[in-house]
Coordinates of C-alpha atoms in Angstrom, one line a residue:
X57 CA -1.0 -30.3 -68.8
X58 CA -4.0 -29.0 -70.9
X59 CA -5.8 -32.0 -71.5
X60 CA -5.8 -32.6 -67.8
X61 CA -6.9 -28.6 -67.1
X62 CA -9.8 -29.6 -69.4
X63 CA -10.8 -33.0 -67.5
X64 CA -11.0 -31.2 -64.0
X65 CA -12.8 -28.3 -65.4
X66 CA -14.9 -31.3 -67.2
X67 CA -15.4 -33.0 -63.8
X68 CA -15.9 -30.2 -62.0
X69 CA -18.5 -28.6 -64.6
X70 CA -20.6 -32.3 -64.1
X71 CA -20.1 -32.1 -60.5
X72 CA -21.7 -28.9 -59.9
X73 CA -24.3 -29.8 -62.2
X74 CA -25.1 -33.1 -60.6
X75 CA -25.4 -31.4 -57.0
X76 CA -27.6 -28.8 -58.6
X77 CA -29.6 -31.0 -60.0
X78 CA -30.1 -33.3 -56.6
X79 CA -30.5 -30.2 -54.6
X80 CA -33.7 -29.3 -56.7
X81 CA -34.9 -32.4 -56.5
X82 CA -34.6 -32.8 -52.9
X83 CA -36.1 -29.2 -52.0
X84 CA -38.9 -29.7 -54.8
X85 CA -39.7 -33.4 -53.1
X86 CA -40.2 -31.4 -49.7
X87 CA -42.6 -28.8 -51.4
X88 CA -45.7 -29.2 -49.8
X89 CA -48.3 -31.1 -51.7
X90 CA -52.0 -29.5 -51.3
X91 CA -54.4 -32.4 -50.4
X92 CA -57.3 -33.5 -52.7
X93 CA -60.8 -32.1 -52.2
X94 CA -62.9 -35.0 -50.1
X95 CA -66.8 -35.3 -49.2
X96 CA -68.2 -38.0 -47.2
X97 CA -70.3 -40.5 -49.3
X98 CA -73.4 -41.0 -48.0
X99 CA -76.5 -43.0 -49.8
X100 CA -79.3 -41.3 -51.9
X101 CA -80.5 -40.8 -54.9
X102 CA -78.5 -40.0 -57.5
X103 CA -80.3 -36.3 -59.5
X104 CA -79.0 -34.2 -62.0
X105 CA -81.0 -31.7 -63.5
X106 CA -79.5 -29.7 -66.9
X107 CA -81.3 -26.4 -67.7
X108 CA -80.9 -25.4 -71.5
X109 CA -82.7 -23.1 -73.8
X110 CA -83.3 -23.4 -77.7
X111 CA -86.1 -25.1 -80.1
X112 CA -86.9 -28.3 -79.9
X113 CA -87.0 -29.9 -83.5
X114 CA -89.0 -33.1 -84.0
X115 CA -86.8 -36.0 -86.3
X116 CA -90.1 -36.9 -87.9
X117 CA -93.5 -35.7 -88.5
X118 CA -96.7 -38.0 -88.6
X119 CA -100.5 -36.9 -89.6
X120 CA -102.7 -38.1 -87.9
X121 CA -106.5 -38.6 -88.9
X122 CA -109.0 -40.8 -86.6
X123 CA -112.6 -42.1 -87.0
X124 CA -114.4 -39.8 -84.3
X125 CA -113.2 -36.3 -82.8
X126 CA -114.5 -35.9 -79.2
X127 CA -113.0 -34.3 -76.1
X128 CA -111.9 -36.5 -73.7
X129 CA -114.0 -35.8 -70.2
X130 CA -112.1 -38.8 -67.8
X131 CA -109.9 -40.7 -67.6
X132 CA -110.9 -43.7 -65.2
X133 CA -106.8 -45.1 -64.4
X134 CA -104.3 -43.2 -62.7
X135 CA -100.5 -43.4 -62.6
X136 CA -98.8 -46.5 -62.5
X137 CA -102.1 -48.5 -62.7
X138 CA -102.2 -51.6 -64.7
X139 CA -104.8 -51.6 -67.6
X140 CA -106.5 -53.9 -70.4
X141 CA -107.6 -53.1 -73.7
X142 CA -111.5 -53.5 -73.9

């Protein structure tokens, strides 16, 4: 008589634990999901500007020494234009 006391208290026990389990799923299933954040995609140019602050530190340093000194008054070529040595 015990050992079958102990298999429906067994059976029961999983029972109630399987419905518990199914109803939380099934209420958790229905939980309202929020929707994802959408833009409408439209062509451009793609920009991104980053603003920092600090010291810049050069990887190398180079002398310089040239033939002449001078200021430069003009410079005959603009932006973009095409040039030749000579």
């Amino acid at each position: 008589m015990q050992k079958r006391t102990t298999i429906a208290l067994f059976l029961i026990s999983a029972a109630a634990i399987a419905g518990s389990a199914y109803a939380g799923y099934v209420s958790l299933g229905n939980a309202k999901r929020p929707s994802p954040d959408t833009i409408a995609v439209t062509r451009g140019d793609v920009r991104r500007t980053a603003s920092v602050a600090g010291k810049v530190r050069a990887s190398q340093d180079v002398s310089l020494s040239f033939e002449r000194g001078g200021v430069v008054s003009r410079v005959s070529a603009a932006v973009g234009d095409r040039v030749r040595a000579g």
